Short mmCIF file of C-alpha atoms in Angstrom, two decimals:
data_model
loop_
_atom_site.label_atom_id
_atom_site.label_comp_id
_atom_site.label_asym_id
_atom_site.label_seq_id
_atom_site.Cartn_x
_atom_site.Cartn_y
_atom_site.Cartn_z
CA MET F 217 -0.05 0.03 0.05
CA VAL F 218 2.98 2.42 0.73
CA ILE F 219 4.20 1.65 -2.86
CA LEU F 220 0.89 2.56 -4.21
CA ALA F 221 0.71 5.84 -2.16
CA ILE F 222 4.10 6.62 -3.68
CA VAL F 223 2.82 6.15 -7.10
CA TRP F 224 -0.01 8.65 -6.50
CA VAL F 225 2.36 11.23 -5.14
CA VAL F 226 4.65 10.86 -8.18
CA PHE F 227 1.81 11.22 -10.65
CA ARG F 228 0.09 14.04 -8.95
CA PHE F 229 3.08 16.10 -8.13
CA PHE F 230 6.12 15.15 -10.06
CA LEU F 231 4.32 14.21 -13.42
CA ASP F 232 1.80 16.88 -12.86
CA PHE F 233 -1.11 14.75 -13.65
CA ASP F 234 -4.18 16.16 -11.86
CA GLY F 235 -6.75 13.56 -13.13
CA LEU F 236 -8.55 15.79 -15.40
CA TYR F 237 -8.97 14.79 -19.09
CA GLY F 238 -11.93 14.64 -21.33
CA GLN F 239 -15.22 16.24 -20.56
CA ASP F 240 -16.66 14.14 -17.68
CA SER F 241 -13.96 14.89 -15.20
CA TYR F 242 -14.48 18.62 -15.55
CA GLU F 243 -18.18 18.29 -14.97
CA TYR F 244 -17.29 16.49 -11.70
CA LEU F 245 -15.03 19.31 -10.77
CA ARG F 246 -17.50 21.89 -11.57
CA TYR F 247 -20.24 20.48 -9.65
CA THR F 248 -17.91 19.73 -6.62
CA LYS F 249 -17.13 23.36 -6.48
CA ALA F 250 -20.79 24.21 -6.66
CA LEU F 251 -21.60 21.84 -3.86
CA ASN F 252 -18.88 23.13 -1.67
CA LEU F 253 -20.24 26.65 -2.23
CA TYR F 254 -23.59 25.33 -1.26
CA PHE F 255 -22.34 23.79 1.95
CA ARG F 256 -20.63 27.06 2.99
CA THR F 257 -23.10 29.69 1.84
CA GLY F 258 -26.42 27.87 0.91
CA THR F 259 -26.01 28.97 -2.63
CA PHE F 260 -28.00 26.37 -4.58
CA PRO F 261 -25.68 24.35 -6.88
CA GLY F 262 -28.25 23.80 -9.72
CA ASP F 263 -29.29 20.56 -11.22
CA TYR F 264 -26.87 17.94 -12.31
CA PHE F 265 -27.44 14.77 -14.44
CA TRP F 266 -25.20 12.23 -12.74
CA PRO F 267 -25.47 10.63 -9.18
CA LEU F 268 -24.31 12.97 -6.40
CA TYR F 269 -22.12 10.95 -4.15
CA TYR F 270 -18.68 11.51 -5.85
CA PRO F 271 -18.94 15.32 -6.12
CA ILE F 272 -20.39 15.26 -2.47
CA ALA F 273 -17.48 13.41 -1.28
CA GLY F 274 -15.16 15.84 -3.13
CA ALA F 275 -16.93 18.86 -1.92
CA VAL F 276 -16.60 17.56 1.80
CA LEU F 277 -12.90 16.96 1.41
CA SER F 278 -12.52 20.40 -0.36
CA PHE F 279 -12.92 22.15 2.99
CA VAL F 280 -9.18 21.18 3.58
CA LEU F 281 -7.93 20.60 0.00
CA LYS F 282 -8.26 22.00 -3.32
CA PRO F 283 -11.28 20.53 -5.05
CA VAL F 284 -9.14 18.74 -8.02
CA ILE F 285 -6.81 17.20 -5.38
CA ALA F 286 -9.90 16.15 -3.15
CA LEU F 287 -11.57 14.44 -6.13
CA GLN F 288 -8.42 12.66 -7.08
CA LEU F 289 -7.70 11.49 -3.55
CA VAL F 290 -11.28 10.14 -3.21
CA SER F 291 -10.49 7.99 -6.28
CA PHE F 292 -7.28 6.85 -5.11
CA ILE F 293 -8.49 6.03 -1.46
CA SER F 294 -11.44 4.02 -3.11
CA TYR F 295 -8.73 2.13 -5.14
CA LEU F 296 -6.99 1.14 -1.96
CA ILE F 297 -10.39 0.07 -0.43
CA VAL F 298 -11.08 -2.10 -3.43
CA ILE F 299 -7.76 -3.93 -3.20
CA LEU F 300 -8.06 -4.43 0.47
CA TYR F 301 -11.76 -5.72 0.59
CA SER F 302 -11.26 -7.81 -2.56
CA PHE F 303 -8.48 -9.53 -0.51
CA LYS F 304 -10.78 -9.81 2.54
CA ILE F 305 -13.49 -11.38 0.52
CA ILE F 306 -11.08 -14.18 -0.94
CA LYS F 307 -10.14 -14.85 2.60
CA LEU F 308 -13.77 -15.05 3.66
CA ILE F 309 -14.93 -17.44 0.89
CA TYR F 310 -11.87 -19.64 -0.02
CA PRO F 311 -10.35 -21.28 3.18
CA GLN F 312 -7.19 -22.17 1.09
CA ASN F 313 -6.08 -18.52 0.29
CA GLN F 314 -2.21 -18.88 -0.07
CA ASN F 315 -0.87 -16.18 -2.16
CA ALA F 316 -4.06 -14.28 -2.30
CA ARG F 317 -2.25 -11.01 -1.32
CA ILE F 318 0.21 -11.42 -4.18
CA PHE F 319 -2.77 -12.26 -6.52
CA CYS F 320 -4.68 -8.98 -5.46
CA MET F 321 -1.65 -6.80 -5.83
CA LEU F 322 -0.55 -8.14 -9.34
CA PHE F 323 -3.85 -8.68 -10.88
CA LEU F 324 -6.00 -6.02 -9.13
CA GLY F 325 -3.62 -3.26 -7.90
CA LEU F 326 -1.47 -3.33 -11.00
CA SER F 327 -4.46 -3.90 -13.33
CA PRO F 328 -3.88 -0.98 -15.89
CA TYR F 329 -7.32 0.51 -15.96
CA MET F 330 -7.69 0.02 -12.08
CA LEU F 331 -4.54 2.26 -11.60
CA ARG F 332 -5.58 4.61 -14.43
CA LEU F 333 -8.95 5.25 -12.79
CA SER F 334 -7.54 5.56 -9.30
CA LEU F 335 -5.57 8.56 -10.57
CA SER F 336 -8.48 10.04 -12.44
CA VAL F 337 -11.16 12.42 -11.47
CA MET F 338 -14.04 10.11 -12.29
CA SER F 339 -16.69 8.42 -10.06
CA ASP F 340 -15.96 4.89 -11.19
CA MET F 341 -13.34 3.91 -8.46
CA LEU F 342 -15.61 5.23 -5.77
CA SER F 343 -18.64 3.21 -7.05
CA THR F 344 -16.52 0.17 -7.27
CA ALA F 345 -15.24 0.42 -3.72
CA PHE F 346 -18.92 0.68 -2.60
CA VAL F 347 -19.82 -2.44 -4.56
CA VAL F 348 -16.89 -4.45 -3.06
CA LEU F 349 -17.80 -3.28 0.50
CA CYS F 350 -21.50 -4.23 -0.12
CA PHE F 351 -20.36 -7.71 -1.27
CA TYR F 352 -17.92 -8.25 1.57
CA ASN F 353 -20.64 -7.27 4.27
CA GLY F 354 -23.27 -9.30 2.41
CA PHE F 355 -21.00 -12.40 2.64
CA PHE F 356 -20.20 -11.70 6.16
CA TYR F 357 -23.85 -11.50 6.98
CA PHE F 358 -24.73 -14.79 5.40
CA LYS F 359 -21.99 -16.41 7.47
CA THR F 360 -22.49 -14.75 10.85
CA SER F 361 -26.04 -13.10 10.90
CA SER F 362 -24.26 -9.89 12.00
CA LEU F 363 -26.87 -7.04 12.14
CA LYS F 364 -24.21 -4.55 11.62
CA SER F 365 -23.24 -6.25 8.42
CA LEU F 366 -26.82 -6.10 7.27
CA TYR F 367 -26.92 -2.24 7.95
CA LEU F 368 -23.71 -1.90 5.90
CA VAL F 369 -25.17 -4.00 2.89
CA VAL F 370 -27.94 -1.40 2.88
CA ILE F 371 -25.44 1.68 3.29
CA PHE F 372 -22.87 0.54 0.77
CA GLY F 373 -25.40 -0.75 -1.66
CA LEU F 374 -27.33 2.49 -1.94
CA SER F 375 -24.21 4.45 -1.83
CA ALA F 376 -22.87 2.71 -4.88
CA ILE F 377 -26.22 3.35 -6.83
CA MET F 378 -25.91 7.04 -5.76
CA THR F 379 -22.47 7.13 -7.15
CA ARG F 380 -23.17 5.37 -10.54
CA TYR F 381 -26.80 4.38 -11.22
CA ALA F 382 -25.55 1.28 -13.26
CA THR F 383 -24.34 -0.50 -10.11
CA PHE F 384 -27.94 -1.36 -9.46
CA VAL F 385 -27.61 -4.10 -12.09
CA VAL F 386 -24.48 -5.54 -10.51
CA LEU F 387 -25.86 -5.60 -7.08
CA LEU F 388 -29.28 -7.07 -7.88
CA PRO F 389 -28.42 -10.70 -7.45
CA LEU F 390 -26.86 -9.96 -4.05
CA SER F 391 -29.56 -7.66 -3.02
CA LEU F 392 -32.49 -10.34 -3.84
CA TYR F 393 -30.46 -13.17 -2.05
CA THR F 394 -29.81 -10.81 0.99
CA LEU F 395 -33.51 -10.12 1.13
CA TYR F 396 -34.30 -13.95 0.93
CA ILE F 397 -31.94 -14.53 3.94
CA TYR F 398 -33.26 -11.55 5.89
CA ILE F 399 -36.95 -13.02 5.43
CA SER F 400 -36.01 -16.48 6.32
CA ARG F 401 -34.12 -15.74 9.46
CA LYS F 402 -36.93 -13.46 10.92
CA GLU F 403 -34.92 -12.31 13.88
CA HIS F 404 -34.14 -8.89 12.32
CA PHE F 405 -37.60 -8.11 11.27
CA LYS F 406 -37.93 -5.51 14.00
CA HIS F 407 -35.21 -3.54 12.35
CA LEU F 408 -37.17 -2.89 9.06
CA PRO F 409 -38.33 0.64 9.89
CA PHE F 410 -34.67 1.35 10.71
CA PHE F 411 -33.59 0.00 7.34
CA ILE F 412 -36.23 1.97 5.57
CA LEU F 413 -35.12 5.19 7.46
CA THR F 414 -31.50 4.40 6.48
CA GLY F 415 -32.39 4.10 2.88
CA ALA F 416 -34.28 7.38 3.03
CA ILE F 417 -31.43 9.32 4.63
CA LEU F 418 -29.15 7.97 1.79
CA LEU F 419 -31.44 9.08 -0.87
CA LEU F 420 -32.04 12.41 0.67
CA PRO F 421 -29.32 14.41 -1.03
CA HIS F 422 -30.82 13.12 -4.48
CA TYR F 423 -34.24 14.47 -3.53
CA LEU F 424 -33.07 17.67 -2.01
CA ILE F 425 -30.86 18.73 -4.87
CA ARG F 426 -32.47 17.08 -7.74
CA TYR F 427 -36.14 17.53 -6.75
CA GLU F 428 -37.16 18.84 -10.15
CA ASN F 429 -35.62 16.01 -12.10
CA THR F 430 -35.45 13.03 -9.60
CA THR F 431 -36.12 10.42 -12.33
CA GLU F 432 -34.52 12.13 -15.23
CA PHE F 433 -31.68 9.47 -15.34
CA LEU F 434 -34.18 7.02 -16.36
CA GLN F 435 -34.43 8.87 -19.85
CA HIS F 436 -30.72 8.52 -20.52
CA ASN F 437 -30.41 7.76 -24.36
CA TRP F 438 -28.14 4.59 -23.60
CA LEU F 439 -30.85 3.07 -21.34
CA LYS F 440 -33.68 3.86 -23.75
CA SER F 441 -31.71 2.46 -26.76
CA TRP F 442 -30.75 -0.67 -24.86
CA SER F 443 -31.63 -3.80 -27.18
CA VAL F 444 -30.36 -7.34 -27.45
CA GLN F 445 -29.66 -6.39 -31.11
CA ASN F 446 -26.78 -4.33 -29.91
CA PHE F 447 -25.05 -7.44 -28.58
CA TYR F 448 -23.56 -8.08 -32.21
CA LYS F 449 -22.96 -4.43 -33.30
CA ARG F 450 -19.58 -2.85 -33.68
CA SER F 451 -20.43 0.57 -34.61
CA PHE F 452 -23.19 2.89 -33.20
CA THR F 453 -24.53 6.34 -34.20
CA THR F 454 -25.77 8.19 -31.20
CA PRO F 455 -25.85 11.83 -30.06
CA ASP F 456 -22.10 11.41 -29.24
CA GLY F 457 -21.54 10.88 -32.93
CA THR F 458 -20.56 7.61 -34.72
CA ASN F 459 -18.33 5.28 -32.87
CA TYR F 460 -16.52 2.35 -34.64
CA ASN F 461 -15.21 -0.34 -32.34
CA PHE F 462 -13.07 -3.43 -32.88
CA LEU F 463 -15.06 -5.87 -30.89
CA PRO F 464 -18.89 -6.60 -31.11
CA ASN F 465 -20.59 -5.39 -27.72
CA ILE F 466 -21.00 -8.92 -26.38
CA ILE F 467 -17.15 -9.60 -26.45
CA TYR F 468 -16.41 -6.13 -25.23
CA ALA F 469 -18.64 -6.64 -22.30
CA PHE F 470 -16.59 -9.71 -21.21
CA SER F 471 -13.27 -8.34 -22.33
CA SER F 472 -12.05 -7.63 -18.71
CA LEU F 473 -11.42 -11.37 -18.60
CA PHE F 474 -8.77 -11.26 -21.24
CA HIS F 475 -7.85 -7.73 -22.36
CA PRO F 476 -4.49 -6.35 -21.31
CA ARG F 477 -6.03 -3.03 -20.05
CA TYR F 478 -7.66 -5.27 -17.33
CA LEU F 479 -6.26 -8.86 -16.96
CA PHE F 480 -4.13 -10.25 -19.87
CA SER F 481 -3.85 -13.65 -18.04
CA GLY F 482 -7.44 -14.20 -17.00
CA ILE F 483 -8.03 -16.64 -19.80
CA LEU F 484 -5.41 -18.87 -18.40
CA PHE F 485 -7.12 -19.02 -15.04
CA PHE F 486 -10.42 -19.71 -16.46
CA PRO F 487 -9.93 -23.39 -17.38
CA PHE F 488 -8.86 -24.24 -13.91
CA LEU F 489 -12.08 -23.13 -12.18
CA PHE F 490 -14.29 -26.12 -13.23
CA LYS F 491 -13.12 -28.39 -10.57
CA ASN F 492 -15.07 -26.68 -7.83
CA PHE F 493 -16.80 -23.85 -9.71
CA LEU F 494 -20.18 -22.77 -8.50
CA LYS F 495 -20.00 -25.06 -5.25
CA LYS F 496 -19.95 -21.94 -3.09
CA ARG F 497 -22.89 -19.73 -2.51
CA ALA F 498 -20.77 -16.59 -2.78
CA VAL F 499 -19.16 -17.74 -6.07
CA ILE F 500 -22.59 -18.29 -7.48
CA LEU F 501 -23.68 -14.66 -6.56
CA LEU F 502 -20.53 -13.10 -7.76
CA THR F 503 -20.93 -14.85 -11.18
CA LEU F 504 -24.45 -13.96 -11.44
CA SER F 505 -23.59 -10.31 -10.66
CA PHE F 506 -20.83 -10.40 -13.18
CA LEU F 507 -22.99 -11.92 -16.10
CA ALA F 508 -25.91 -9.59 -15.16
CA TYR F 509 -23.73 -6.56 -15.59
CA SER F 510 -21.87 -7.88 -18.61
CA PHE F 511 -25.08 -8.56 -20.52
CA PHE F 512 -26.48 -5.25 -19.42
CA LEU F 513 -23.47 -3.45 -20.97
CA SER F 514 -23.78 -5.76 -24.13
CA GLY F 515 -27.17 -4.09 -24.91
CA ILE F 516 -25.90 -0.41 -24.63
CA PRO F 517 -25.25 1.38 -27.88
CA PHE F 518 -21.81 2.45 -26.72
CA GLN F 519 -18.45 1.06 -25.46
CA ASN F 520 -16.28 2.56 -22.89
CA SER F 521 -13.53 0.47 -21.17
CA ARG F 522 -13.93 2.20 -17.83
CA PHE F 523 -17.65 0.99 -17.58
CA LEU F 524 -16.11 -2.57 -17.00
CA ILE F 525 -14.44 -1.36 -13.72
CA VAL F 526 -17.43 -2.02 -11.50
CA SER F 527 -17.67 -5.82 -11.94
CA PHE F 528 -13.77 -6.38 -12.33
CA PRO F 529 -12.99 -7.02 -8.82
CA LEU F 530 -15.80 -9.61 -8.68
CA LEU F 531 -14.33 -11.34 -11.69
CA LEU F 532 -10.96 -11.37 -9.91
CA ILE F 533 -12.40 -12.97 -6.81
CA ILE F 534 -14.12 -15.64 -9.01
CA LEU F 535 -10.78 -16.33 -10.89
CA TYR F 536 -8.73 -16.72 -7.75
CA PRO F 537 -9.02 -20.60 -7.31
CA GLY F 538 -7.98 -20.75 -11.02
CA PHE F 539 -4.90 -18.88 -10.26
CA GLN F 540 -4.21 -21.07 -7.17
CA LEU F 541 -4.68 -24.34 -9.05
CA LEU F 542 -2.63 -23.23 -12.10
CA ALA F 543 0.29 -22.23 -9.79
CA ALA F 544 0.11 -25.28 -7.69
CA THR F 545 -0.04 -27.70 -10.92
CA PHE F 546 2.61 -26.19 -13.07
CA LEU F 547 4.84 -24.03 -11.15
CA SER F 548 7.72 -24.97 -8.83
CA LEU F 549 8.99 -22.41 -6.40
CA LYS F 550 11.86 -21.08 -8.55
CA ILE F 551 9.42 -20.71 -11.64
CA TYR F 552 6.85 -19.25 -9.52
CA ILE F 553 9.05 -16.57 -8.31
CA ALA F 554 10.51 -15.87 -11.70
CA THR F 555 6.82 -15.73 -13.30
CA GLY F 556 5.80 -13.38 -10.54
CA ILE F 557 8.65 -11.09 -11.19
CA ALA F 558 8.13 -11.21 -15.01
CA THR F 559 4.33 -10.60 -14.31
CA PHE F 560 5.15 -7.50 -12.16
CA VAL F 561 7.34 -6.07 -14.87
CA LEU F 562 4.81 -6.79 -17.52
CA GLN F 563 2.00 -5.22 -15.37
CA LEU F 564 3.97 -2.11 -14.86
CA PHE F 565 4.51 -1.79 -18.66
CA LEU F 566 0.84 -2.37 -19.41
CA CYS F 567 -0.03 0.31 -16.71
CA TYR F 568 2.22 2.74 -18.58
CA LEU F 569 0.46 2.02 -21.80
CA ALA F 570 -2.96 2.68 -20.26
CA LEU F 571 -1.97 5.80 -18.42
CA LYS F 572 -0.12 7.38 -21.29
CA PRO F 573 -3.21 8.58 -23.34
CA ALA F 574 -4.90 10.14 -20.21
CA GLN F 575 -1.70 11.83 -19.23
CA GLU F 576 -1.13 13.10 -22.73
CA ARG F 577 -4.61 14.43 -23.05
CA ASN F 578 -4.16 16.08 -19.58
CA HIS F 579 -1.03 17.92 -20.70
CA LEU F 580 -2.74 18.83 -24.08
CA GLU F 581 -5.60 20.43 -22.32
CA LYS F 582 -3.12 22.39 -19.98
CA GLU F 583 -0.98 23.43 -22.93
CA ILE F 584 -3.71 24.69 -25.05
CA ALA F 585 -5.41 26.47 -22.05
CA GLN F 586 -1.99 28.19 -21.41
CA GLU F 587 -1.80 29.35 -25.17
CA LEU F 588 -5.29 30.72 -25.05
CA ILE F 589 -4.86 32.99 -22.04
CA PRO F 590 -3.99 36.06 -24.04
CA TYR F 591 -7.16 35.67 -26.05
CA GLN F 592 -9.56 35.69 -23.09
CA ASN F 593 -12.93 37.60 -22.86
CA ALA F 594 -13.90 37.14 -26.58
CA VAL F 595 -16.57 35.01 -28.01
CA LEU F 596 -15.11 31.55 -28.51
CA TYR F 597 -16.76 28.70 -30.81
CA SER F 598 -15.41 25.39 -29.90
CA PHE F 599 -16.26 21.71 -29.23
CA ASP F 600 -14.62 19.06 -26.90
CA MET F 601 -11.76 21.57 -25.66
CA ASP F 602 -14.05 24.19 -24.46
CA VAL F 603 -14.99 22.10 -21.43
CA ALA F 604 -11.35 21.87 -20.42
CA LEU F 605 -10.95 25.65 -20.92
CA GLN F 606 -13.83 26.34 -18.58
CA GLY F 607 -12.70 23.85 -16.02
CA ARG F 608 -9.21 25.53 -16.05
CA GLY F 609 -10.68 28.90 -15.34
CA LEU F 610 -10.42 30.63 -18.81
CA HIS F 611 -12.89 33.46 -19.37
CA PHE F 612 -14.67 33.47 -22.65
CA GLU F 613 -18.17 33.66 -23.99
CA TYR F 614 -18.43 30.04 -24.87
CA GLN F 615 -20.44 28.84 -27.95
CA ASN F 616 -20.51 25.14 -28.02
CA LEU F 617 -20.46 23.73 -31.62
CA TRP F 618 -22.33 20.40 -30.58
CA GLN F 619 -25.37 21.98 -28.96
CA GLN F 620 -26.99 23.80 -31.82
CA GLU F 621 -26.49 24.26 -35.62
CA TYR F 622 -25.50 27.70 -36.48
CA VAL F 623 -26.85 29.81 -39.34
CA THR F 624 -24.66 32.91 -38.43
CA VAL F 625 -21.63 33.52 -36.19
CA HIS F 626 -20.19 36.70 -34.74
CA GLU F 627 -17.43 38.44 -36.74
CA ASN F 628 -14.17 38.96 -34.97
CA SER F 629 -14.93 36.10 -32.69
CA LEU F 630 -12.64 33.02 -32.14
CA LEU F 631 -12.84 29.44 -33.28
CA LEU F 632 -11.02 26.56 -31.79
CA PHE F 633 -11.33 23.35 -33.64
CA ASN F 634 -9.63 20.19 -34.84
CA SER F 635 -11.31 19.25 -38.09
CA GLN F 636 -8.97 16.20 -38.62
CA LYS F 637 -9.90 14.68 -35.24
CA PHE F 638 -13.78 15.03 -35.73
CA SER F 639 -14.27 14.43 -39.44
CA ARG F 640 -15.07 10.73 -39.13
CA GLN F 641 -16.96 10.52 -35.88
CA TRP F 642 -19.05 13.58 -36.20
CA GLU F 643 -19.61 13.37 -39.82
CA GLY F 644 -23.15 14.69 -40.59
CA LYS F 645 -23.42 15.89 -36.86
CA ASN F 646 -23.43 19.41 -35.44
CA PRO F 647 -19.78 19.79 -34.83
CA MET F 648 -18.79 18.99 -38.45
CA LYS F 649 -21.85 20.83 -39.83
CA ASN F 650 -21.00 23.94 -37.91
CA TRP F 651 -17.24 23.69 -38.95
CA ASN F 652 -18.14 23.27 -42.74
CA PHE F 653 -20.58 26.18 -42.44
CA ILE F 654 -18.14 28.55 -40.83
CA SER F 655 -15.05 27.52 -43.01
CA ASN F 656 -17.10 27.79 -46.16
CA ASN F 657 -18.92 31.00 -45.51
CA TYR F 658 -16.45 32.98 -43.37
CA ARG F 659 -12.93 34.27 -43.80
CA LEU F 660 -10.62 32.68 -41.22
CA GLN F 661 -7.26 33.71 -39.91
CA VAL F 662 -5.12 31.28 -38.18
CA LEU F 663 -3.81 32.79 -34.91
CA GLU F 664 -2.30 29.79 -33.35
CA GLU F 665 -1.06 26.39 -34.61
CA LEU F 666 -1.77 24.15 -31.53
CA PRO F 667 -0.60 20.58 -30.84
CA GLU F 668 -2.18 17.56 -32.30
CA GLY F 669 -3.87 19.40 -35.02
CA TRP F 670 -5.84 21.91 -33.05
CA LYS F 671 -6.01 25.39 -34.31
CA LEU F 672 -7.29 28.77 -33.13
CA TYR F 673 -8.79 30.88 -35.82
CA LYS F 674 -10.17 34.41 -35.92
CA ILE F 675 -13.37 34.60 -37.86
CA ILE F 676 -12.90 37.94 -39.70
CA SER F 677 -15.86 38.41 -41.98
CA PRO F 678 -18.42 36.68 -44.20
CA ILE F 679 -17.29 35.61 -47.69
CA GLU F 680 -19.01 37.90 -50.18
#
């Protein structure tokens, strides 16, 4: 754990990676600041589409830290919790748990996307921590009838959902079985009003802040467009443009089992499971949860590798006996040590490959923001990068090229765009329609040639 803490310090302060890249992270930061202001002054933070617990955690921690550091630290602490409690679950359900600590550190702690998301301003790691804590306490309740654990199942389960709504799917099998055990044991019936009260308190922030749109998340385009037909598709046209993927959805949804960004060796462990597979109640629940979430992702018309993280620790726990049996069957002590060292080095290399795009995007946003400082207080037409500029405090009158199709634009205003980058994904959509309209109908002067094909233009006047 000390080594992992050093990794965070190195990335945060020596490599200057603050966890902000892409549009989502800046929205988390924006709303964290708004909530912190709300807590301090009562200024209402406004509506917010995503669940509230991640920005709430960041806002509370922002009383002692800068908001961006607070959010990144929430992700990293969650990552440590995931590793620790995945190890605890393995110890709880597998009596023979030799080398479980090494297994968790190599394949969970050094899983490339785990490490990447632990350093990012994203809610995924916090929701994953709540999921793992919920499963641990659920299994402990089944084994001991501990009332405290039952309360913690309710607390961590609802907290996971209030961090990322989709965790409802991965928690559904555990929740139903916990309810069955609760009903069959009967001795805790008298606590039902307190469970309901606990749930109401946990849901209260959602209703207090999102009272006008409490169910808007159910109208999400991906949810409304969920279909079994999407299982076999590789490309999707949505409000986010046209996305082309290498794998069909059904394979992508299970790719944490074999993809180097998650677990390159998972497919090796899998054949060794079948000797005692599904003989344990906990393993059945873990498997049902992993399958339910994977099939749910298969039907969504979109692919994003970070969505797989919520169920990844559950997959690792399922695969642990396969790792154990593989090691015992084929590896002598010397080969085991050599293989462990080689795996450690390979995992570090894969972590580097996974972190590199995020760090490069982070530095690109910083560099462009720095270059645009002298041009502030003008009208700026842009797409994609404008969110980063706002998040980094640059003052423009922002006009987003995705939100509407323009029929006229302001003369002497600015345009920040990357036509090469967006030409394929956004063909026929507002960003490219607006670029084509402006470039074909207005005289443009290049003010700055920016990295990776980005350019800052001055819109001079209409072409006569």
